[in-house]
């Protein structure tokens, strides 16, 4: 949504000129955010909840937009692997993006709960991770949805291992800002969130146009060869994440960016039961705000739908 | 505004041309991802 929002002009429409900067995991992004060098981030919630335990220094950030409304994290193995379930990973090597990735606490919690001692091996994302996986240097991968979709598009046949439902239904990356920014510049964040909501409306109608918008911004990422196949593959990769942006309980009354309060409580319980935090009673209400949601909703979707339908 | 200029603007509007809006100041915002930028951010 970010690259499409930029390329399609939805940020500009909100008076924003957005620079996109890549970091290696939530653990490296958050210090830059607390130092206010980055205004908006897209991390996992785990680290913020961990910092709200009694006796810890709370990280002064808050989530203000619920983007990935279900878990983006998956466990996959090669199709011919003897591993059939998460428990079969006991004593095995599991490739993770990096030990600074935001999903690590919840991954550890999951294995602690099922009593499996699994070695987490940092393999990065993209080509190095895929190589380690295909050459069986790791027995499985625990990356995010669109990485595994990319593997499939590249022709590797994989199997996704079933996750306990309580972990599967946890939300993932959302938009976060410094508490001071939320107090001092809510207009900027409201515009950011509204641009994302508008882009979501556009991309739901015309996914191909969104894929092409991404390539227009990052032309080196456009695969060579058959354009129709490249677009179809691109849509599959995008859908792996984008469908989670649209996972509303009430599809007729989508509340863009809104967090269900219970989801945060469930997250804390999962981290506690997995031994990653000392108590489940962390003040999760300090981790997020829904205050800007009414601002995100202030747009008319009809002209965006019309524009998306007309886009090539 | 001179009468001739006003007439020109009126004529342009009548012909369906919109006046160009004044340049809007853009707020610079730095956005941080947690991985390299890929289609999943698309």
PDB file of C-alpha atoms in Angstrom, chain A residues 1-4 15-19 21-23 25 39-40 42 146 214 221, chain B residues 24-42:
ATOM      1  CA  UNK A   1       0.000   0.000   0.000  1.00  0.00           C
ATOM      2  CA  UNK A   2       2.860   2.370   0.748  1.00  0.00           C
ATOM      3  CA  UNK A   3       4.498   2.333  -2.634  1.00  0.00           C
ATOM      4  CA  UNK A   4       1.142   2.423  -4.397  1.00  0.00           C
ATOM      5  CA  UNK A  15      -0.163  17.113   1.445  1.00  0.00           C
ATOM      6  CA  UNK A  16       2.497  14.498   2.266  1.00  0.00           C
ATOM      7  CA  UNK A  17       5.853  13.886   0.623  1.00  0.00           C
ATOM      8  CA  UNK A  18       6.806  10.412   1.886  1.00  0.00           C
ATOM      9  CA  UNK A  19      10.337   8.988   1.797  1.00  0.00           C
ATOM     10  CA  UNK A  21      13.473   3.847   4.138  1.00  0.00           C
ATOM     11  CA  UNK A  22      14.171   0.125   4.690  1.00  0.00           C
ATOM     12  CA  UNK A  23      15.389  -1.324   8.003  1.00  0.00           C
ATOM     13  CA  UNK A  25      13.469  -5.790  11.312  1.00  0.00           C
ATOM     14  CA  UNK A  39       7.953   9.507  11.595  1.00  0.00           C
ATOM     15  CA  UNK A  40       5.893   6.432  10.751  1.00  0.00           C
ATOM     16  CA  UNK A  42       5.453  -0.567   9.998  1.00  0.00           C
ATOM     17  CA  UNK A 146       4.557 -12.466   0.718  1.00  0.00           C
ATOM     18  CA  UNK A 214       4.988  -0.415  -7.449  1.00  0.00           C
ATOM     19  CA  UNK A 221      11.958  -5.065  -9.360  1.00  0.00           C
TER      20      UNK A 221
ATOM     21  CA  UNK B  24       0.573  23.275  -1.894  1.00  0.00           C
ATOM     22  CA  UNK B  25       3.350  22.914   0.668  1.00  0.00           C
ATOM     23  CA  UNK B  26       4.070  19.231   1.173  1.00  0.00           C
ATOM     24  CA  UNK B  27       4.929  17.875   4.624  1.00  0.00           C
ATOM     25  CA  UNK B  28       8.040  15.708   4.543  1.00  0.00           C
ATOM     26  CA  UNK B  29       7.451  12.365   6.217  1.00  0.00           C
ATOM     27  CA  UNK B  30       9.978   9.539   6.629  1.00  0.00           C
ATOM     28  CA  UNK B  31       8.436   6.077   6.567  1.00  0.00           C
ATOM     29  CA  UNK B  32      10.382   3.074   7.894  1.00  0.00           C
ATOM     30  CA  UNK B  33       9.771  -0.492   6.728  1.00  0.00           C
ATOM     31  CA  UNK B  34      11.102  -3.550   8.538  1.00  0.00           C
ATOM     32  CA  UNK B  35      12.473  -5.277   5.441  1.00  0.00           C
ATOM     33  CA  UNK B  36      13.605  -4.267   2.002  1.00  0.00           C
ATOM     34  CA  UNK B  37      10.872  -2.628  -0.035  1.00  0.00           C
ATOM     35  CA  UNK B  38       9.006  -5.269  -2.033  1.00  0.00           C
ATOM     36  CA  UNK B  39       5.627  -5.850  -3.624  1.00  0.00           C
ATOM     37  CA  UNK B  40       4.230  -6.803  -0.222  1.00  0.00           C
ATOM     38  CA  UNK B  41       4.321  -3.091   0.488  1.00  0.00           C
ATOM     39  CA  UNK B  42       2.763  -2.447  -2.905  1.00  0.00           C
TER      40      UNK B  42
END
